[in-house]
CSV table of C-alpha atoms in Angstrom, one decimal:
chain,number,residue,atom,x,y,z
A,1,UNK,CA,24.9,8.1,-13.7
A,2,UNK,CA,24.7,4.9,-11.8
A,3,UNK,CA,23.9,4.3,-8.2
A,4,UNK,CA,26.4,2.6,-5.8
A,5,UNK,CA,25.1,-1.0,-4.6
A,6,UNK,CA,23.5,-0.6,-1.6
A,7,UNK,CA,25.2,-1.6,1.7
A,8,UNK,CA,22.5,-4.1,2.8
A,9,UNK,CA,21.8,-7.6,2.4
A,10,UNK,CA,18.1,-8.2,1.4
A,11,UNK,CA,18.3,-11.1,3.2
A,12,UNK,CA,19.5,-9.6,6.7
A,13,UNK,CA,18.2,-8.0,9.5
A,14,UNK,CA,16.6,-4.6,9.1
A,15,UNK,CA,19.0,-1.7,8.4
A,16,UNK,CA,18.6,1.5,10.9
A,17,UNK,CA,18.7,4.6,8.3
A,18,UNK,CA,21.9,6.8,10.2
A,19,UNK,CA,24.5,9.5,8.6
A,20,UNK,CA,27.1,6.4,8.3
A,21,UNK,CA,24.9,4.3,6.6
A,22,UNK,CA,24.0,6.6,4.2
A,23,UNK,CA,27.3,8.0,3.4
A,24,UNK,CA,28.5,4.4,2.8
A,25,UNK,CA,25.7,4.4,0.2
A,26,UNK,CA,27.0,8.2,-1.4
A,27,UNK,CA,24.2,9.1,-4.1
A,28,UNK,CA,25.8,9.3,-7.7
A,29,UNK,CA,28.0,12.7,-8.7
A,30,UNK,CA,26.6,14.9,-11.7
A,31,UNK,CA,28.5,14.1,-15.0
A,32,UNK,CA,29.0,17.7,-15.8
A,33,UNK,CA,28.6,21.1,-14.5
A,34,UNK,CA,25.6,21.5,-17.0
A,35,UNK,CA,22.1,21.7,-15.4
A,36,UNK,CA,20.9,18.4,-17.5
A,37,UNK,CA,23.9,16.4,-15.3
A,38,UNK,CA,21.7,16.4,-12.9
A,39,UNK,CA,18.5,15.0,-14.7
A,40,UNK,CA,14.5,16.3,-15.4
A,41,UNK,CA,12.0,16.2,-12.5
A,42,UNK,CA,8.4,16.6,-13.5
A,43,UNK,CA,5.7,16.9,-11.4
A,44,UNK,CA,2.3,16.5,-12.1
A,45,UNK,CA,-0.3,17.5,-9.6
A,46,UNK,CA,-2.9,20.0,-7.9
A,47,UNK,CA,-6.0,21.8,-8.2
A,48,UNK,CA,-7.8,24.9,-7.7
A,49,UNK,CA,-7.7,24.3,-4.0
A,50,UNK,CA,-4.4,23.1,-3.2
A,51,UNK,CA,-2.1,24.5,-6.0
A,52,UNK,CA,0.8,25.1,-3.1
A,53,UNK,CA,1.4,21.0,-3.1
A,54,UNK,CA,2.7,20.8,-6.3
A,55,UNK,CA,5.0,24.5,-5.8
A,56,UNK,CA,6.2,22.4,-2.3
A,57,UNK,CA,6.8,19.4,-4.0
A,58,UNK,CA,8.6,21.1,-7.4
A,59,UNK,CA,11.0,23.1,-5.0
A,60,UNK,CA,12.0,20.2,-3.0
A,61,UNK,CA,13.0,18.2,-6.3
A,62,UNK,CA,15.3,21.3,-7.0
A,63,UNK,CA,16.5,21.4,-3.1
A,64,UNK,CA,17.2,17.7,-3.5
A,65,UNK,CA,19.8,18.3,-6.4
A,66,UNK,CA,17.5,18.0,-9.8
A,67,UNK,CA,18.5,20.0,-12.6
A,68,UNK,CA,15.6,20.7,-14.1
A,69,UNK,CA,12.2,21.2,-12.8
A,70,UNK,CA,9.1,21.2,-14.6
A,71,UNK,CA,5.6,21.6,-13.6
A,72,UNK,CA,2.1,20.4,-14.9
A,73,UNK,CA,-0.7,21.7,-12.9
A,74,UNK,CA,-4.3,23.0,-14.1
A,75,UNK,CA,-4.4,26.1,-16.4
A,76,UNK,CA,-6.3,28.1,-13.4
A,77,UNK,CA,-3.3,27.7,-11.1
A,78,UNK,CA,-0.1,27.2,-13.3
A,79,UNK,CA,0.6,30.9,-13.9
A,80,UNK,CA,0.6,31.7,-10.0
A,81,UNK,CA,2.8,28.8,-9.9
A,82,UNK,CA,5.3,30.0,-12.9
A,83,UNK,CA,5.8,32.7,-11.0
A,84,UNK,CA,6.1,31.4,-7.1
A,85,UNK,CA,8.6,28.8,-8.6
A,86,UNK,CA,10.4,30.9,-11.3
A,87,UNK,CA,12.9,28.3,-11.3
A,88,UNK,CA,10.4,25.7,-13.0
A,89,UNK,CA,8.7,25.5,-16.6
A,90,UNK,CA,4.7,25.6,-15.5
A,91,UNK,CA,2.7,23.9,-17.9
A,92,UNK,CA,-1.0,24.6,-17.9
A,93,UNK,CA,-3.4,21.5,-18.4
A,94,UNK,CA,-6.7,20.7,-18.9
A,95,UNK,CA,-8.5,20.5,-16.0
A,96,UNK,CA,-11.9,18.4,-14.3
A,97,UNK,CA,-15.2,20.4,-13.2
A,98,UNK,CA,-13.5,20.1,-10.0
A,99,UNK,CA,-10.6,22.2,-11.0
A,100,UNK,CA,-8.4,18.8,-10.7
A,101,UNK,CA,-5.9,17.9,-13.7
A,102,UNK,CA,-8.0,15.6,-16.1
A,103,UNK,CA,-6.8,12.9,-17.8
A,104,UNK,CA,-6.6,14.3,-21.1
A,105,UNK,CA,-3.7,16.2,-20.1
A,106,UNK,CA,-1.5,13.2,-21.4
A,107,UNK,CA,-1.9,15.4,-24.6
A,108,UNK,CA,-0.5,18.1,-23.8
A,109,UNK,CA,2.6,16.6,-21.8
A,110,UNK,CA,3.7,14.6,-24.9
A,111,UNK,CA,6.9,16.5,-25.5
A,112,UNK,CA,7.7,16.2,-22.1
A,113,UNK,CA,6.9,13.2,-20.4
A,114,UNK,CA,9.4,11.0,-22.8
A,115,UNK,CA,12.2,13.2,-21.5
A,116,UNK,CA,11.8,13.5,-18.2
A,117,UNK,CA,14.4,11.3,-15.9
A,118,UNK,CA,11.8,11.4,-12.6
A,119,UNK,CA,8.2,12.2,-12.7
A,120,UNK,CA,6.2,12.3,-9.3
A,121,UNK,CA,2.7,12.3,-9.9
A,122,UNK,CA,-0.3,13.1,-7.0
A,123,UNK,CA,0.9,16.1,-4.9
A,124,UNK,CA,-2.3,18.6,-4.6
A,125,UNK,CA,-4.7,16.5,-6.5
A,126,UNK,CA,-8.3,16.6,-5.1
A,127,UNK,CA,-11.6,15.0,-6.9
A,128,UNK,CA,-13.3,11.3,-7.4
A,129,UNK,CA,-11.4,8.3,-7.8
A,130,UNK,CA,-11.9,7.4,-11.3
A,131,UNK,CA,-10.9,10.8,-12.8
A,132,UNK,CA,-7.8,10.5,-10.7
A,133,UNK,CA,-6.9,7.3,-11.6
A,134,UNK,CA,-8.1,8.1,-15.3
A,135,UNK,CA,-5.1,10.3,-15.1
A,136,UNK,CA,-2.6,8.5,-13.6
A,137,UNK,CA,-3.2,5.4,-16.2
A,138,UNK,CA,-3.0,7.5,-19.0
A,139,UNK,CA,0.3,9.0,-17.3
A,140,UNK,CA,1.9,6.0,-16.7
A,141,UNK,CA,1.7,4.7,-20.1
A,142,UNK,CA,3.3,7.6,-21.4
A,143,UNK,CA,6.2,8.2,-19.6
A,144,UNK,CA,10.0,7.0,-20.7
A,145,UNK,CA,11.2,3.8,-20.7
A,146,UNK,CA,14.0,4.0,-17.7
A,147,UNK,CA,12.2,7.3,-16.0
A,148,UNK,CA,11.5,6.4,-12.5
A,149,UNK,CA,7.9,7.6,-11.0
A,150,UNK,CA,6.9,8.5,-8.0
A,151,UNK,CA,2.9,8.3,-6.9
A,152,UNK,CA,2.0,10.2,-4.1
A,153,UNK,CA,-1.5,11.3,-2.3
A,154,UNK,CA,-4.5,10.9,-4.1
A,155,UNK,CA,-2.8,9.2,-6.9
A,156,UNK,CA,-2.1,6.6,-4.6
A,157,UNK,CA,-5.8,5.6,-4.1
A,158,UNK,CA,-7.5,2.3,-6.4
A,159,UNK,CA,-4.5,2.0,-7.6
A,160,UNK,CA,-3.9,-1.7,-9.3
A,161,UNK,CA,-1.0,-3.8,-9.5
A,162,UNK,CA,-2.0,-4.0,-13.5
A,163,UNK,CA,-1.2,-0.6,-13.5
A,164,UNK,CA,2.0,-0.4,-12.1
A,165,UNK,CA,3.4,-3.5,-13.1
A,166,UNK,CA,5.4,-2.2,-16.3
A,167,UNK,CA,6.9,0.3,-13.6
A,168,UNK,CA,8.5,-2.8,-11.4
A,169,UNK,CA,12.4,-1.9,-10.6
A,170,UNK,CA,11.7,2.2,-10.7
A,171,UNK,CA,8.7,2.6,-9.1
A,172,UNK,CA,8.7,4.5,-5.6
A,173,UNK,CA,5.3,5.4,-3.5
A,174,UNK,CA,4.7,8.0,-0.4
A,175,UNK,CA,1.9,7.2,1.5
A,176,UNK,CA,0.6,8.2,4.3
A,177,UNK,CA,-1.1,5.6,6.6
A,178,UNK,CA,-4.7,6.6,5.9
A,179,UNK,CA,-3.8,6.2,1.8
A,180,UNK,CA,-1.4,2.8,3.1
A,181,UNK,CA,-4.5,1.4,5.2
A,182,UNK,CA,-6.3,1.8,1.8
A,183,UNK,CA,-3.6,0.0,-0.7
A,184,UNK,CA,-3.6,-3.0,2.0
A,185,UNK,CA,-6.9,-3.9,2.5
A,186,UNK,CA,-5.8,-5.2,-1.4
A,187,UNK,CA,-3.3,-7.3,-0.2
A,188,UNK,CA,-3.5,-10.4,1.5
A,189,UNK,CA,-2.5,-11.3,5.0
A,190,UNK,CA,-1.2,-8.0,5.1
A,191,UNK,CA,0.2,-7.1,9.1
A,192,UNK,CA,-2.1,-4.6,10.7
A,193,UNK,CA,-0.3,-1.0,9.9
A,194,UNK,CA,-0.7,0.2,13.8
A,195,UNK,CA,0.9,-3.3,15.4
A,196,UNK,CA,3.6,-3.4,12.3
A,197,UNK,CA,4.2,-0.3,10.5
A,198,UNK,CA,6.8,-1.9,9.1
A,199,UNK,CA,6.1,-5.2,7.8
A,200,UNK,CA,2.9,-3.4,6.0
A,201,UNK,CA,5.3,-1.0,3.9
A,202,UNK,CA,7.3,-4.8,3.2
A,203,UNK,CA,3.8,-6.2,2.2
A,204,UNK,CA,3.0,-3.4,0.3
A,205,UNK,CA,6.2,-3.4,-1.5
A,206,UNK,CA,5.6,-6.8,-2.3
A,207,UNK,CA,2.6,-6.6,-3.8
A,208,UNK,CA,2.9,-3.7,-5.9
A,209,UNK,CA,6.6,-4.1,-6.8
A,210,UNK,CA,7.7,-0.8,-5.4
A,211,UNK,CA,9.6,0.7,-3.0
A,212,UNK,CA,7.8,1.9,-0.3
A,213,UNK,CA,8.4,5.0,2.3
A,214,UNK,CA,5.7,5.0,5.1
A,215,UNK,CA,5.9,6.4,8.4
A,216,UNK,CA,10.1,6.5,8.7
A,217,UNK,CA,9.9,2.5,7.0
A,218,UNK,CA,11.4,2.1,4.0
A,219,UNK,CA,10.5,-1.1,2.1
A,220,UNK,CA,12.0,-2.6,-1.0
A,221,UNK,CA,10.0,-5.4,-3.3
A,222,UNK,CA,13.0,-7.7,-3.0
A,223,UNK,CA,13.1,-7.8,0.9
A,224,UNK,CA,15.1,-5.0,1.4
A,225,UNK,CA,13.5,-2.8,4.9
A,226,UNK,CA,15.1,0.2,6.2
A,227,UNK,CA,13.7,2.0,9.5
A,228,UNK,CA,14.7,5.5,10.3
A,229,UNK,CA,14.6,7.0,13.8
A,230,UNK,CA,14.8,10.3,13.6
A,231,UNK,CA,11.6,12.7,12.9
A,232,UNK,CA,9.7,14.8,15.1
A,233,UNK,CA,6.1,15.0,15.7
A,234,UNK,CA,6.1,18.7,14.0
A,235,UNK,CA,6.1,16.6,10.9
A,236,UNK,CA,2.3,15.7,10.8
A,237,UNK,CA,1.5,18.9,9.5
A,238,UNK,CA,-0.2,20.4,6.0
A,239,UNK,CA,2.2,20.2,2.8
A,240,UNK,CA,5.1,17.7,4.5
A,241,UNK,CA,4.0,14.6,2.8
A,242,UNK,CA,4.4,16.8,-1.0
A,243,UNK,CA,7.8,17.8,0.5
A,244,UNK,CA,9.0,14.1,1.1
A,245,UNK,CA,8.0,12.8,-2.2
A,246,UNK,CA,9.7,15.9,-4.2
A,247,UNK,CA,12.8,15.4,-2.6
A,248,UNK,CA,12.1,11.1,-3.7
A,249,UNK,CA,12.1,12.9,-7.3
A,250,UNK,CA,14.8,15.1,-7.0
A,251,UNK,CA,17.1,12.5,-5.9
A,252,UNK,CA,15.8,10.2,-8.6
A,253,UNK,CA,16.5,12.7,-11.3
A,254,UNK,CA,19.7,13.0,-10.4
A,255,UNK,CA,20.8,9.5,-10.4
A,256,UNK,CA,19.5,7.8,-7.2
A,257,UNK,CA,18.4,4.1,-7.2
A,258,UNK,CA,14.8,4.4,-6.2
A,259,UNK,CA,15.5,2.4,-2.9
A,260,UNK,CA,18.6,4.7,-2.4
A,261,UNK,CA,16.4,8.1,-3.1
A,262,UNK,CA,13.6,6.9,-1.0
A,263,UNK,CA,16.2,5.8,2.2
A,264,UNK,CA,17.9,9.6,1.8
A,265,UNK,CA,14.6,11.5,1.2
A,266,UNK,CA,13.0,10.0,4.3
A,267,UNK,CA,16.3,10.5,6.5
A,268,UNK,CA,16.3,13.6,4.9
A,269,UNK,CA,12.9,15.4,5.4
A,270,UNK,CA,12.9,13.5,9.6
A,271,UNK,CA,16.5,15.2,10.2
A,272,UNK,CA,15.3,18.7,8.6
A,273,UNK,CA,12.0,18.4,10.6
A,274,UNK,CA,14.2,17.2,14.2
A,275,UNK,CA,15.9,20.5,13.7
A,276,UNK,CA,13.0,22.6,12.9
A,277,UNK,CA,11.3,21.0,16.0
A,278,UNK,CA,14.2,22.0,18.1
A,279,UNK,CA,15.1,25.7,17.1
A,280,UNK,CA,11.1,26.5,16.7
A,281,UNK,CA,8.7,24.3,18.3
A,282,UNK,CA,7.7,21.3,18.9
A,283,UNK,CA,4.6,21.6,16.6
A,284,UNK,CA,4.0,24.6,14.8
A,285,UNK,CA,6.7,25.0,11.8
A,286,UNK,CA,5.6,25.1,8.6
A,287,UNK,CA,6.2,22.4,5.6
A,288,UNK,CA,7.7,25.3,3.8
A,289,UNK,CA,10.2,25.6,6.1
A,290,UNK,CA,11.8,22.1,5.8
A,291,UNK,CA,12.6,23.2,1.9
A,292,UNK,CA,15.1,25.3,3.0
A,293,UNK,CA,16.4,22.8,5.9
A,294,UNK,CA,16.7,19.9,3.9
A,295,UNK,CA,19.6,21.0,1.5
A,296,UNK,CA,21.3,21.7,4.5
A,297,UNK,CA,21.1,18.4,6.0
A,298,UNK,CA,21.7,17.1,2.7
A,299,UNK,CA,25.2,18.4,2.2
A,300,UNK,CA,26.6,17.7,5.6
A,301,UNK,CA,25.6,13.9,4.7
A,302,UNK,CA,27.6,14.2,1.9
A,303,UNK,CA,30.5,16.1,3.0
C-alpha cells in the first residue's frame, strides 16, 4: 500500500487541515478483504497504575482501520487487558519494581516486533527516566526495517536524536506541551511553545527528524506545517493524548505516510471531540468516548 503524495508544497504557506484537504490526500485502500490488508499495530505501554492507556490507545488503532492489534503491557495488567480488548493479542512482559514495562521485555517481543507494520510505544508508562528510556532504546533497535513508530508520553522524555536517527522518514511523535517544553529546551533557538506553538512542533521536527503533532500543529522534518482548527477544550482531559497517538498507529498500519496519518489522526480525534463537546458538554466527556466518535468522523471524510 502506498500513500498518495501529499497536496502541499513544503515550501509554501502553511496548510489549514479541513475535510477538502484531506480528502484530496485519501489514505491508501486495503489490498484485500483479509485482516492483514490492513497491516499490524503494536502497542507497547502501561503500568500497574494506568493499564487503561494502552486498552485506549489499542482500540483506537483498530477504530482507525488497523487490522491487527497487538498489545504488550506488564504481566500484572495484560490479562485484564486481553479481556477489555478481546479484539487484541495481550502479551505479558516483564515489568520494573514500579510495575512499569522493563527493558528486558525486547526478549519477549522478538517474534513480534519484526512483523509488526506500526508500533506506538509510551501510552500508560509511569517510572524514572532511565528505565523508560532503557526500554525504548532497546525497542527501537528491534523493530522492522520499513515499520513506522510512534513515541508517545513518557517515552517522549530524554529522548536523543542518536536514538531516533535510524527512524528518520517513519518516525511520528505526540506530545503534549509539558513533554514538547521538555524535547526543546534540546534544541536550539527553538521559538517559545506559548508565543509559537507552531514553529516549536517545525523546530522539533527538525531536530529529531520526525513528524510532529502538537496542540492541532502538525510539523514535518522537511518543512512541511499543517494547523488544524477544529478541537474543543473538552479535549484536555485524562486518556485523549493515548487516543490521538493510537489512531497515528492505526492509520500507519494501514498504509498512511506518517505525515499523512498524523494530519488525519489530529483532524480526526479535534472533529470527534467538537462533536462530543456539542451533544454532551463543554468539558466533561470522557476519552473513551471519542473511540467510538472517531470512526464516525473518519468515514464521512472518506465517503
Amino acid at each position: 500500500m502506498s500513500a498518495p503524495t501529499r497536496p502541499d508544497d513544503p515550501a509554501s504557506a502553511v496548510t489549514v487541515l479541513t475535510p477538502t484537504v484531506l480528502r484530496r490526500w485519501a489514505l491508501p485502500e486495503p489490498a484485500g478483504g483479509a485482516k492483514a490488508s490492513r497491516g499490524t499495530a503494536l502497542v507497547v505501554g502501561g503500568s500497574r497504575g494506568t493499564p487503561g492507556a494502552v486498552l485506549l490507545a489499542g482500540v483506537a488503532a483498530l477504530r482507525a482501520g488497523a487490522g491487527v492489534l497487538q498489545i504488550g503491557a506488564p504481566a500484572s495488567t495484560a490479562t485484564a487487558l486481553g479481556v477489555s480488548v478481546p479484539e487484541a493479542l495481550a502479551m505479558p512482559l516483564p515489568e520494573t519494581a514500579a510495575g512499569c514495562v522493563s527493558s528486558a521485555a525486547v526478549d519477549d517481543l522478538e517474534e513480534v516486533l519484526p512483523a509488526a507494520d506500526a508500533v506506538l510505544v509510551g501510552p500508560g508508562l509511569f517510572d524514572g527516566e532511565r528505565p523508560i528510556q532503557d526500554l525504548v532504546e532497546a525497542l527501537l533497535e528491534r523493530v522492522g526495517a520499513e515499520a513506522a513508530v510512534v513515541l508517545d508520553g513518557y517515552a517522549l522524555r530524554g529522548l536523543r536524536r542518536e536514538t531516533v536517527a535510524p527512524l528518520a522518514g517513519r518516525l511520528v511523535l505526540t506530545p503534549n506541551s509539558d513533554e514538547a517544553a521538555v524535547l526543546l529546551a534540546d534544541v536550539p533557538d527553538a521559538p517559545d511553545l506559548e508565543e509559537d506553538p507552531a514553529g516549536a512542533a517545525a523546530a522539533l521536527a527538525g531536530h529529531l527528524d520526525a513528524v510532529v503533532t502538537l496542540g492541532g500543529r502538525v510539523a514535518a522534518a522537511d518543512g512541511g506545517l499543517w494547523i488544524d482548527g477544529s478541537g474543543h477544550a473538552g479535549l484536555g482531559t485524562s486518556g485523549s493524548g493515548d487516543v490521538l497517538a493510537g489512531l497515528v498507529v492505526g492509520l500507519l498500519a494501514r498504509g498512511a505516510s506518517p505525515a499523512q496519518a498524523a494530519c488525519w489522526a489530529t483532524h480526526v480525534h479535534a472533529t470527534a471531540g467538537e462533536r462530543l463537546g456539542a451533544r454532551i458538554s463543554h468539558v466533561g466527556f470522557l476519552a473513551r468516548e471519542l473511540l467510538d466518535e472517531a470512526p464516525l468522523v473518519l468515514a464521512e471524510l472518506m465517503r
